[in-house]
Coordinates of C-alpha atoms and ligand atoms in Angstrom, one line a residue:
M228 CA 108.0 -47.9 85.3
E229 CA 105.7 -45.0 85.5
G230 CA 102.6 -45.4 84.9
L231 CA 103.3 -49.6 85.3
E232 CA 101.1 -49.5 88.7
K233 CA 98.2 -48.1 87.5
L234 CA 97.6 -50.5 84.7
K235 CA 98.1 -53.0 87.7
R236 CA 95.8 -51.4 89.5
T237 CA 93.3 -51.1 86.5
F238 CA 93.5 -55.3 86.2
Q239 CA 93.1 -55.8 89.7
T240 CA 89.6 -53.4 89.6
G241 CA 88.4 -56.5 87.1
R242 CA 87.2 -53.5 84.4
T243 CA 89.2 -55.7 81.3
R244 CA 88.0 -59.2 82.4
G245 CA 84.6 -58.4 80.6
I246 CA 83.6 -59.2 77.0
D247 CA 82.2 -55.2 77.0
W248 CA 85.1 -53.8 78.1
R249 CA 87.4 -56.1 75.3
S250 CA 85.2 -55.4 72.0
A251 CA 85.0 -52.2 73.1
Q252 CA 88.6 -52.0 72.6
L253 CA 89.2 -54.1 69.6
R254 CA 86.5 -51.8 67.8
A255 CA 88.2 -48.8 69.3
L256 CA 91.6 -50.2 67.5
L257 CA 89.9 -50.3 64.2
R258 CA 88.6 -46.8 64.3
L259 CA 92.3 -46.0 65.0
L260 CA 93.6 -47.5 62.1
S261 CA 90.6 -46.1 59.7
Q262 CA 91.3 -42.7 60.8
N263 CA 94.5 -42.1 60.8
E264 CA 95.1 -44.3 57.4
A265 CA 96.9 -41.3 56.2
Q266 CA 99.2 -41.1 59.3
I267 CA 100.1 -44.2 59.0
F268 CA 101.3 -44.9 55.2
E269 CA 103.4 -41.8 56.2
A270 CA 105.5 -43.3 58.7
L271 CA 105.8 -46.5 57.1
E272 CA 106.7 -44.6 53.7
K273 CA 109.1 -42.7 56.3
D274 CA 111.0 -45.8 57.9
L275 CA 111.2 -48.0 55.6
G276 CA 110.0 -46.7 52.1
K277 CA 107.0 -49.0 52.1
H278 CA 104.8 -48.4 49.8
A279 CA 100.9 -47.9 50.4
V280 CA 99.8 -50.7 48.8
E281 CA 102.2 -52.9 50.8
A282 CA 101.4 -51.0 53.7
Y283 CA 98.1 -52.0 53.6
R284 CA 98.4 -55.3 52.6
D285 CA 101.4 -56.4 55.4
E286 CA 100.2 -53.8 58.2
I287 CA 97.0 -51.9 58.4
G288 CA 94.5 -54.8 57.0
V289 CA 95.9 -57.6 58.4
V290 CA 95.9 -55.9 62.0
K291 CA 91.9 -54.9 61.0
K292 CA 91.3 -58.5 59.8
S293 CA 92.9 -60.1 63.1
A294 CA 91.0 -57.9 65.3
D295 CA 87.4 -58.2 63.4
H296 CA 88.4 -62.2 63.5
A297 CA 88.3 -61.3 67.5
L298 CA 85.4 -59.5 67.5
L299 CA 83.7 -62.2 65.9
H300 CA 85.2 -64.9 67.9
L301 CA 85.3 -63.7 71.5
K302 CA 82.9 -64.8 73.5
E303 CA 83.7 -68.1 72.4
W304 CA 86.8 -68.4 73.1
M305 CA 85.8 -66.8 76.1
A306 CA 82.9 -69.1 77.4
P307 CA 83.6 -71.9 79.8
K308 CA 84.7 -74.9 78.6
K309 CA 83.1 -78.4 79.8
S310 CA 85.5 -80.7 80.5
P311 CA 84.9 -84.6 80.5
L312 CA 86.1 -86.5 83.4
P313 CA 86.8 -90.3 84.0
L314 CA 83.9 -92.2 85.8
L315 CA 86.6 -92.8 88.8
L316 CA 86.2 -88.7 89.9
Q317 CA 82.2 -89.2 89.4
P318 CA 80.0 -87.5 90.5
A319 CA 81.7 -84.4 89.6
R320 CA 81.8 -81.5 86.6
G321 CA 84.9 -80.2 84.7
Q322 CA 85.6 -77.0 83.6
I323 CA 88.3 -75.2 81.9
L324 CA 88.2 -71.5 82.3
T325 CA 90.2 -68.4 80.7
E326 CA 91.4 -65.9 83.0
P327 CA 93.6 -62.8 82.2
L328 CA 97.4 -63.3 83.0
G329 CA 97.1 -59.8 84.2
T330 CA 99.7 -57.0 82.9
V331 CA 101.7 -57.9 80.1
L332 CA 104.9 -56.7 77.9
I333 CA 104.7 -57.1 73.9
F334 CA 108.0 -55.5 72.1
G335 CA 106.9 -54.7 68.2
C336 CA 109.8 -55.1 65.9
W337 CA 110.5 -52.5 62.7
N338 CA 110.4 -54.9 59.8
F339 CA 106.6 -54.8 60.1
P340 CA 106.3 -51.9 62.7
I341 CA 102.4 -51.5 63.0
S342 CA 101.7 -55.5 62.5
L343 CA 104.1 -57.5 64.5
T344 CA 103.3 -54.3 67.5
L345 CA 99.3 -54.4 67.3
D346 CA 98.9 -58.1 66.4
P347 CA 99.8 -59.4 69.6
L348 CA 97.9 -56.4 70.9
I349 CA 94.7 -57.4 69.8
G350 CA 95.6 -60.9 71.6
A351 CA 96.1 -59.6 74.9
I352 CA 93.1 -57.1 74.6
S353 CA 91.2 -60.1 74.0
A354 CA 92.6 -61.9 76.4
G355 CA 91.4 -59.1 79.3
N356 CA 94.8 -58.3 80.2
T357 CA 96.7 -54.5 80.9
T358 CA 99.4 -54.1 78.6
V359 CA 102.4 -51.8 77.7
L360 CA 103.3 -51.4 74.2
K361 CA 107.4 -51.1 73.3
P362 CA 107.0 -50.2 69.7
S363 CA 110.6 -50.8 67.9
E364 CA 112.9 -47.4 68.1
L365 CA 114.2 -48.7 65.0
A366 CA 110.7 -47.7 62.8
P367 CA 110.7 -44.3 64.5
A368 CA 108.0 -42.7 62.4
C369 CA 105.4 -46.1 63.2
S370 CA 106.8 -45.9 66.8
S371 CA 105.5 -41.8 66.4
V372 CA 102.1 -42.9 65.5
L373 CA 101.2 -45.4 68.0
F374 CA 102.3 -43.4 70.6
R375 CA 100.5 -40.7 69.4
T376 CA 97.2 -42.5 68.6
I377 CA 96.9 -45.2 71.1
P378 CA 96.0 -43.3 73.8
L379 CA 93.4 -40.9 71.9
Y380 CA 91.3 -44.5 70.9
L381 CA 92.2 -46.8 73.6
D382 CA 91.8 -46.9 77.4
T383 CA 94.8 -45.1 78.8
E384 CA 94.0 -46.9 82.5
A385 CA 94.6 -50.2 80.8
I386 CA 97.1 -49.7 77.5
K387 CA 100.5 -47.8 77.7
V388 CA 102.6 -47.4 74.7
V389 CA 106.3 -46.3 75.9
E390 CA 108.5 -45.0 73.3
G391 CA 112.5 -46.0 73.6
G392 CA 115.5 -47.7 72.8
S393 CA 117.5 -50.6 74.5
D394 CA 118.0 -48.2 77.7
I395 CA 114.1 -48.3 78.0
A396 CA 113.7 -52.7 77.1
E397 CA 116.4 -52.9 79.5
K398 CA 114.1 -50.4 82.2
L399 CA 111.1 -52.2 81.4
L400 CA 112.6 -55.7 81.7
E401 CA 113.6 -54.9 85.6
Q402 CA 109.8 -54.8 86.2
Q403 CA 107.6 -57.3 87.1
W404 CA 104.9 -58.8 83.9
D405 CA 102.9 -61.0 84.2
K406 CA 104.0 -62.0 80.0
I407 CA 106.4 -60.7 77.9
F408 CA 105.6 -60.9 74.0
F409 CA 108.7 -60.2 72.1
T410 CA 109.2 -60.0 68.1
G411 CA 113.3 -59.3 67.1
S412 CA 116.5 -61.4 66.8
P413 CA 117.4 -64.4 68.9
R414 CA 120.2 -62.2 70.7
V415 CA 118.3 -60.5 72.2
G416 CA 115.7 -63.0 72.9
R417 CA 118.0 -64.2 75.3
I418 CA 118.3 -60.8 77.0
I419 CA 114.7 -61.1 77.2
M420 CA 114.4 -64.8 78.5
S421 CA 117.1 -64.0 81.4
A422 CA 114.8 -61.1 82.8
A423 CA 111.8 -62.8 82.8
A424 CA 113.4 -65.7 85.1
K425 CA 114.6 -63.5 87.4
H426 CA 110.0 -62.9 87.9
L427 CA 109.8 -66.2 86.6
T428 CA 107.3 -64.7 84.2
P429 CA 106.0 -66.8 80.8
V430 CA 107.8 -65.2 77.5
T431 CA 106.7 -65.4 74.1
L432 CA 109.4 -65.5 71.5
E433 CA 109.2 -64.7 68.2
L434 CA 112.7 -64.8 66.5
G435 CA 114.1 -65.0 63.4
G436 CA 116.7 -67.6 61.8
K437 CA 117.4 -69.1 58.0
C438 CA 113.8 -70.1 56.2
P439 CA 114.4 -72.3 53.0
A440 CA 112.3 -72.8 49.7
I441 CA 112.9 -76.4 48.2
F442 CA 112.3 -75.3 44.6
D443 CA 111.1 -78.7 42.6
V444 CA 108.7 -78.0 39.8
F445 CA 108.1 -78.9 36.2
S446 CA 105.5 -77.8 34.6
A447 CA 105.8 -74.6 32.2
S448 CA 102.8 -73.1 34.0
D449 CA 103.5 -73.6 37.5
F450 CA 106.8 -72.7 37.3
K451 CA 105.6 -69.3 36.0
V452 CA 103.5 -69.3 39.3
A453 CA 106.0 -70.2 41.4
V454 CA 108.7 -67.9 40.1
K455 CA 106.0 -65.3 41.2
R456 CA 105.8 -66.4 44.2
I457 CA 109.0 -66.8 45.3
V458 CA 110.1 -62.9 43.7
G459 CA 107.0 -62.1 45.4
G460 CA 108.2 -64.1 49.0
K461 CA 111.5 -62.6 49.0
W462 CA 111.8 -59.4 47.9
G463 CA 107.8 -58.4 48.2
P464 CA 107.2 -58.0 52.1
C465 CA 110.5 -54.9 53.2
A466 CA 112.8 -56.2 50.9
G467 CA 113.5 -59.3 52.5
Q468 CA 113.7 -57.8 56.1
A469 CA 111.0 -60.4 56.6
C470 CA 112.1 -63.5 59.6
I471 CA 109.8 -65.3 57.7
G472 CA 110.9 -64.6 54.1
I473 CA 112.8 -67.1 51.9
D474 CA 116.1 -67.0 53.1
Y475 CA 117.9 -69.2 50.7
L476 CA 116.2 -71.2 48.1
L477 CA 117.5 -75.3 47.3
V478 CA 117.1 -76.7 43.7
E479 CA 118.6 -79.3 41.5
Q480 CA 121.2 -78.4 39.5
K481 CA 119.7 -79.3 36.1
H482 CA 116.8 -76.7 36.1
V483 CA 119.3 -73.6 38.4
T484 CA 119.8 -72.1 34.8
Q485 CA 116.0 -71.4 34.0
L486 CA 115.1 -71.1 37.0
V487 CA 117.8 -68.0 37.6
D488 CA 116.8 -66.7 34.2
S489 CA 112.9 -66.6 35.2
L490 CA 113.7 -64.8 38.5
K491 CA 116.0 -61.6 37.5
L492 CA 113.0 -61.2 34.4
C493 CA 110.1 -61.4 37.3
I494 CA 112.5 -59.2 39.8
Q495 CA 112.4 -56.7 36.7
R496 CA 109.2 -56.7 36.1
F497 CA 107.9 -56.0 39.7
Y498 CA 110.8 -54.0 40.7
G499 CA 112.6 -52.8 37.8
D500 CA 116.4 -53.1 37.3
G501 CA 119.6 -51.2 38.6
V502 CA 119.9 -49.9 42.3
E503 CA 118.5 -46.7 41.0
K504 CA 115.5 -47.3 39.1
L505 CA 114.6 -49.4 42.0
Q506 CA 110.5 -49.7 42.2
N507 CA 107.7 -50.9 44.9
I508 CA 110.0 -52.0 46.7
C509 CA 111.5 -51.1 50.4
R510 CA 114.9 -49.8 51.4
I511 CA 116.9 -51.3 54.0
V512 CA 115.5 -50.0 57.6
N513 CA 118.7 -48.5 58.3
R514 CA 123.3 -47.6 58.1
H515 CA 123.5 -50.9 60.3
H516 CA 121.8 -53.8 58.8
F517 CA 122.7 -51.4 55.5
D518 CA 126.4 -51.9 56.0
R519 CA 125.3 -56.0 57.6
V520 CA 123.5 -57.2 54.4
R521 CA 126.5 -55.5 52.2
G522 CA 128.9 -57.1 54.4
M523 CA 127.8 -60.0 53.4
V524 CA 127.7 -59.5 49.6
E525 CA 131.6 -58.3 50.1
E526 CA 133.0 -61.3 52.2
S527 CA 136.1 -62.8 50.3
G528 CA 134.5 -65.7 48.3
V529 CA 131.3 -64.8 47.8
A530 CA 131.5 -62.5 45.0
A531 CA 132.3 -65.0 42.4
S532 CA 128.4 -66.7 42.8
I533 CA 126.6 -63.0 42.4
V534 CA 124.8 -63.9 39.6
Y535 CA 122.2 -61.0 39.3
G536 CA 122.4 -57.8 41.8
G537 CA 125.0 -56.8 43.8
S538 CA 124.2 -52.6 43.6
F539 CA 123.9 -50.7 46.4
D540 CA 123.1 -46.8 47.4
E541 CA 124.5 -46.4 50.3
E542 CA 122.6 -42.5 50.3
N543 CA 119.4 -43.8 50.2
L544 CA 119.9 -47.9 52.0
M545 CA 118.7 -49.1 48.8
I546 CA 119.9 -53.1 47.9
Q547 CA 119.2 -54.3 44.4
P548 CA 117.7 -57.7 44.7
T549 CA 120.3 -59.9 44.5
I550 CA 120.2 -63.7 43.5
L551 CA 123.9 -66.0 44.3
V552 CA 124.5 -69.2 43.2
N553 CA 126.5 -71.9 45.4
P554 CA 128.5 -69.2 47.6
P555 CA 130.9 -71.1 49.9
L556 CA 127.9 -72.7 53.2
D557 CA 130.6 -71.4 55.7
A558 CA 130.2 -67.6 53.9
Q559 CA 128.0 -65.4 56.4
V560 CA 125.2 -65.6 53.7
M561 CA 125.1 -69.1 55.2
T562 CA 125.1 -69.1 58.2
D563 CA 123.8 -65.8 59.4
E564 CA 120.2 -65.3 58.7
I565 CA 120.0 -62.5 56.1
F566 CA 117.1 -60.4 56.5
G567 CA 117.7 -58.4 53.1
P568 CA 117.1 -58.7 50.0
L569 CA 119.8 -61.5 49.0
L570 CA 118.7 -65.0 47.5
P571 CA 121.5 -67.6 47.4
I572 CA 120.9 -70.5 45.5
I573 CA 121.3 -74.0 46.9
T574 CA 122.4 -77.0 43.9
L575 CA 121.6 -80.8 44.7
D576 CA 122.1 -83.5 42.9
K577 CA 118.5 -84.7 44.1
I578 CA 115.8 -82.4 45.1
E579 CA 115.6 -85.1 48.1
E580 CA 119.2 -84.2 49.7
S581 CA 117.4 -80.3 50.5
I582 CA 116.2 -82.8 53.5
E583 CA 119.5 -83.4 54.6
F584 CA 120.8 -80.1 54.6
I585 CA 117.9 -78.2 56.4
N586 CA 118.1 -80.6 59.0
A587 CA 121.9 -79.9 59.2
R588 CA 120.6 -76.6 60.5
A589 CA 118.7 -74.6 63.3
K590 CA 115.1 -74.7 63.1
P591 CA 113.6 -72.5 60.7
L592 CA 110.8 -70.1 61.4
A593 CA 109.1 -71.8 58.3
I594 CA 109.6 -74.2 55.5
Y595 CA 108.6 -73.7 52.0
A596 CA 108.4 -76.2 48.8
F597 CA 107.2 -75.8 45.7
T598 CA 106.1 -79.1 44.7
K599 CA 103.7 -81.7 43.3
N600 CA 105.6 -84.4 44.6
E601 CA 103.2 -86.1 47.3
K602 CA 106.5 -88.1 48.4
L603 CA 108.6 -85.2 48.6
K604 CA 105.9 -83.1 50.8
D605 CA 105.4 -86.2 53.3
R606 CA 108.8 -86.6 54.1
I607 CA 109.4 -82.7 54.7
L608 CA 106.3 -82.9 56.9
Q609 CA 108.0 -85.5 58.5
E610 CA 111.5 -85.4 58.8
T611 CA 112.3 -82.4 59.1
S612 CA 111.2 -79.5 62.3
S613 CA 110.0 -76.1 62.2
G614 CA 107.5 -73.6 63.2
S615 CA 105.5 -74.0 59.7
V616 CA 105.7 -75.2 56.5
T617 CA 103.8 -74.1 53.2
F618 CA 103.7 -75.8 49.8
N619 CA 103.8 -73.6 46.8
D620 CA 103.6 -70.3 48.5
A621 CA 105.5 -68.3 50.1
M622 CA 104.7 -65.9 53.6
I623 CA 101.2 -65.8 53.3
Q624 CA 100.6 -68.0 55.8
F625 CA 101.1 -65.3 57.8
I626 CA 97.4 -63.4 57.0
C627 CA 96.1 -66.8 58.5
D628 CA 94.5 -66.8 61.7
T629 CA 93.2 -70.4 61.8
L630 CA 97.2 -71.4 61.8
P631 CA 99.2 -71.1 64.3
F632 CA 102.3 -69.0 64.1
G633 CA 105.4 -69.3 66.0
G634 CA 108.7 -70.6 65.5
M635 CA 111.2 -73.7 67.3
G636 CA 114.3 -74.2 68.6
Q637 CA 116.4 -71.0 67.5
S638 CA 113.7 -69.2 65.9
G639 CA 111.7 -68.8 69.2
F640 CA 108.6 -70.5 71.1
G641 CA 104.7 -70.0 71.6
R642 CA 102.4 -69.4 69.3
Y643 CA 100.0 -66.6 68.3
H644 CA 97.4 -65.3 65.3
G645 CA 93.4 -65.7 65.8
K646 CA 92.7 -68.4 68.8
Y647 CA 96.3 -68.8 69.3
S648 CA 96.7 -65.0 70.1
F649 CA 93.7 -64.9 72.4
D650 CA 95.4 -68.6 74.3
T651 CA 98.9 -67.0 74.5
F652 CA 97.6 -64.0 76.8
S653 CA 94.8 -66.1 78.9
H654 CA 95.5 -69.0 81.6
E655 CA 93.4 -71.9 81.2
K656 CA 91.9 -72.3 84.9
A657 CA 91.2 -75.8 86.2
V658 CA 87.9 -76.5 88.0
L659 CA 86.8 -79.5 89.3
H660 CA 83.2 -79.5 90.9
R661 CA 82.4 -82.1 93.4
N662 CA 79.8 -82.7 95.8
F663 CA 79.6 -84.4 99.0
G664 CA 77.7 -87.5 98.6
F665 CA 79.6 -90.1 97.1
E666 CA 82.9 -91.8 99.6
L667 CA 85.2 -93.8 98.8
K668 CA 86.9 -95.1 101.8
A669 CA 90.1 -96.6 100.4
R670 CA 91.5 -93.3 99.7
Y671 CA 92.1 -92.7 103.1
P672 CA 94.1 -94.6 106.3
P673 CA 94.6 -96.5 107.7
W674 CA 95.9 -98.8 105.1
N675 CA 95.6 -102.5 104.2
S676 CA 96.6 -105.0 101.8
F677 CA 93.1 -104.8 100.4
K678 CA 92.8 -100.7 99.7
L679 CA 96.3 -101.4 98.0
E680 CA 95.0 -103.7 95.8
F681 CA 92.2 -101.9 95.4
I682 CA 93.9 -98.6 94.7
R683 CA 96.4 -100.8 91.9
L684 CA 93.3 -101.7 90.5
A685 CA 91.8 -98.6 90.1
Y686 CA 94.4 -97.2 88.0
D687 CA 95.3 -100.6 86.1
L688 CA 91.7 -101.0 85.0
N689 CA 89.2 -99.5 82.7
Y690 CA 86.6 -97.2 83.9
L691 CA 83.9 -98.8 83.4
A692 CA 85.4 -102.1 85.3
L693 CA 86.3 -99.7 88.0
L694 CA 82.9 -98.0 88.4
L695 CA 81.1 -101.7 88.6
L696 CA 83.5 -102.3 91.4
L697 CA 84.2 -99.5 93.4
L698 CA 79.6 -99.3 93.5
G699 CA 80.1 -103.1 95.0
F700 CA 82.8 -102.6 97.6
N701 CA 80.5 -99.1 99.1
R702 CA 77.9 -101.3 99.1
H703 CA 80.0 -104.1 101.7
R704 CA 82.0 -101.7 103.5
Q705 CA 79.7 -98.8 104.3
P706 CA 78.9 -99.2 107.8
Ligands
NAD251 P1 116.6 -56.5 68.2 O1 116.1 -58.2 68.1 O2 117.8 -56.8 67.9 O3 115.3 -55.7 68.8 C1 114.3 -55.4 69.1 C2 113.9 -55.1 70.3 O4 114.7 -55.4 70.9 C3 114.3 -53.3 70.1 O5 112.9 -53.0 70.7 C4 114.9 -53.4 71.1 O6 114.4 -52.3 71.6 C5 115.2 -54.6 72.0 N1 116.2 -54.3 72.5 C6 117.7 -54.2 71.6 N2 118.9 -54.6 72.6 C7 118.3 -54.7 73.9 C8 118.8 -55.0 75.1 N3 120.2 -55.6 75.0 N4 118.4 -55.5 76.2 C9 117.1 -55.4 75.9 N5 116.1 -54.8 74.7 C10 117.0 -54.6 73.9 O7 115.8 -56.4 66.1 P2 116.6 -56.8 64.6 O8 117.9 -57.6 65.4 O9 116.6 -55.3 64.0 O10 115.4 -57.5 64.2 C11 115.0 -58.6 63.6 C12 115.2 -59.5 63.7 O11 114.3 -60.0 64.4 C13 115.6 -60.7 63.2 O12 116.3 -62.0 63.6 C14 114.0 -60.9 62.1 O13 114.2 -62.6 62.4 C15 113.5 -61.1 64.1 N6 111.8 -61.1 63.7 C16 110.7 -62.1 64.5 C17 109.8 -62.0 63.3 C18 108.5 -63.5 64.3 O14 107.6 -63.1 64.0 N7 109.1 -64.3 64.6 C19 109.6 -60.9 63.1 C20 110.2 -60.0 62.6 C21 111.2 -60.2 62.7

């Protein structure tokens, strides 16, 4: 690949390892975002119909916050850490040094084409790597803004943007990288992992899945807030084209009518009614995904479950926020990740059944539960597996730099955000400093039964007793 050797050479010079280089790049990224805000807004509007407020909330603001956080903590993250050592190893000193991995490859995703490309880059820069970024070709205007602006602000010998589709992605994957960070579908995730296996390259896979939300709210005021948060979390960020968006909702049968009525009112207030009058909501990214989502609604047996929405504007790739109650569980809308503005609601006799329902499916990236029931919360935490759990809100865990972000099982592996991003792109080197002053003969042949017992004791006894023994043993055996 053109330019890759240059990036590798830059890494070898050690230029990217110093805190000055890392901080300068992060500050330059902040300048890029501030000075090109209008262009980015325009590109997000063009690719996804994303409103400027949503664009700032979910893209520009998120990345600026992450860069500020990294700048604030970089020195502390880079500092060598002391590691306590067992007395058995004394006298000695243990250290953990973080070092950059080398030259890394980052694949962005189209639904948050700025933040899902630049947020991992912040981790790669903070850790001192050189980087190739491949923004998603499915958000071409944003890809082009990144391609044009990044070389104007960041070190071109260390950070390169490569535009293109799957053909280019395949070529990139033929190269040897020190890390591949991928955000996208489980299908492409598998391709990435097999390509990485050839060079034994470590990967972080940020994939998707069906994120459930459990609804168990009774007081009138909490109910109102929960409904707003569900509507904002489901249809707000990129019209449901979000990996941690609520995919389906679980609720007790007796509450479903009240819930659906409140959701409808809230949708109308936020986004308007009818597909032609939709506002403040993104469009579907392209015809392929539009047809995919429409296909879920048109699948036989599903139409009867629609209680709100279900209209499509093919010309403008708009889909009305749509609520379905109890669609068939074997229909695509309940077996595949929706990644669009449909919300199936599944009713249960008892809300506790939601745990079994979730566990019968692939491990989600996120689980949401709107509840004050501490026993239920505890059961969700103890009895389910997922990348994250958020109680009484949706989506906002994404902006929390102090919590790790990542999936489990089908929703991927590895984690990032804040210090976790730094760690994802770093190697923790174990360093043991010993001196020559103390020698334990039992480590060396010739073997005898005394040494066997001594070594057995060395591992079995607690460290303090061992130290006493060691000291005694050495006094007797030293020539
Ligand atoms: P995708 O995963 O199919 O494509 C993403 C990238 O893969 C693109 O850059 C593309 O160039 C590349 N690609 C496509 N085919 C390839 C091939 N054959 N070889 C190599 N590279 C190839 O994109 P999608 O399915 O439209 O994205 C949606 C998915 O992404 C959803 O599953 C969603 O949940 C997931 N996602 C996850 C996160 C997260 O943070 N976990 C965030 C956003 C989206």
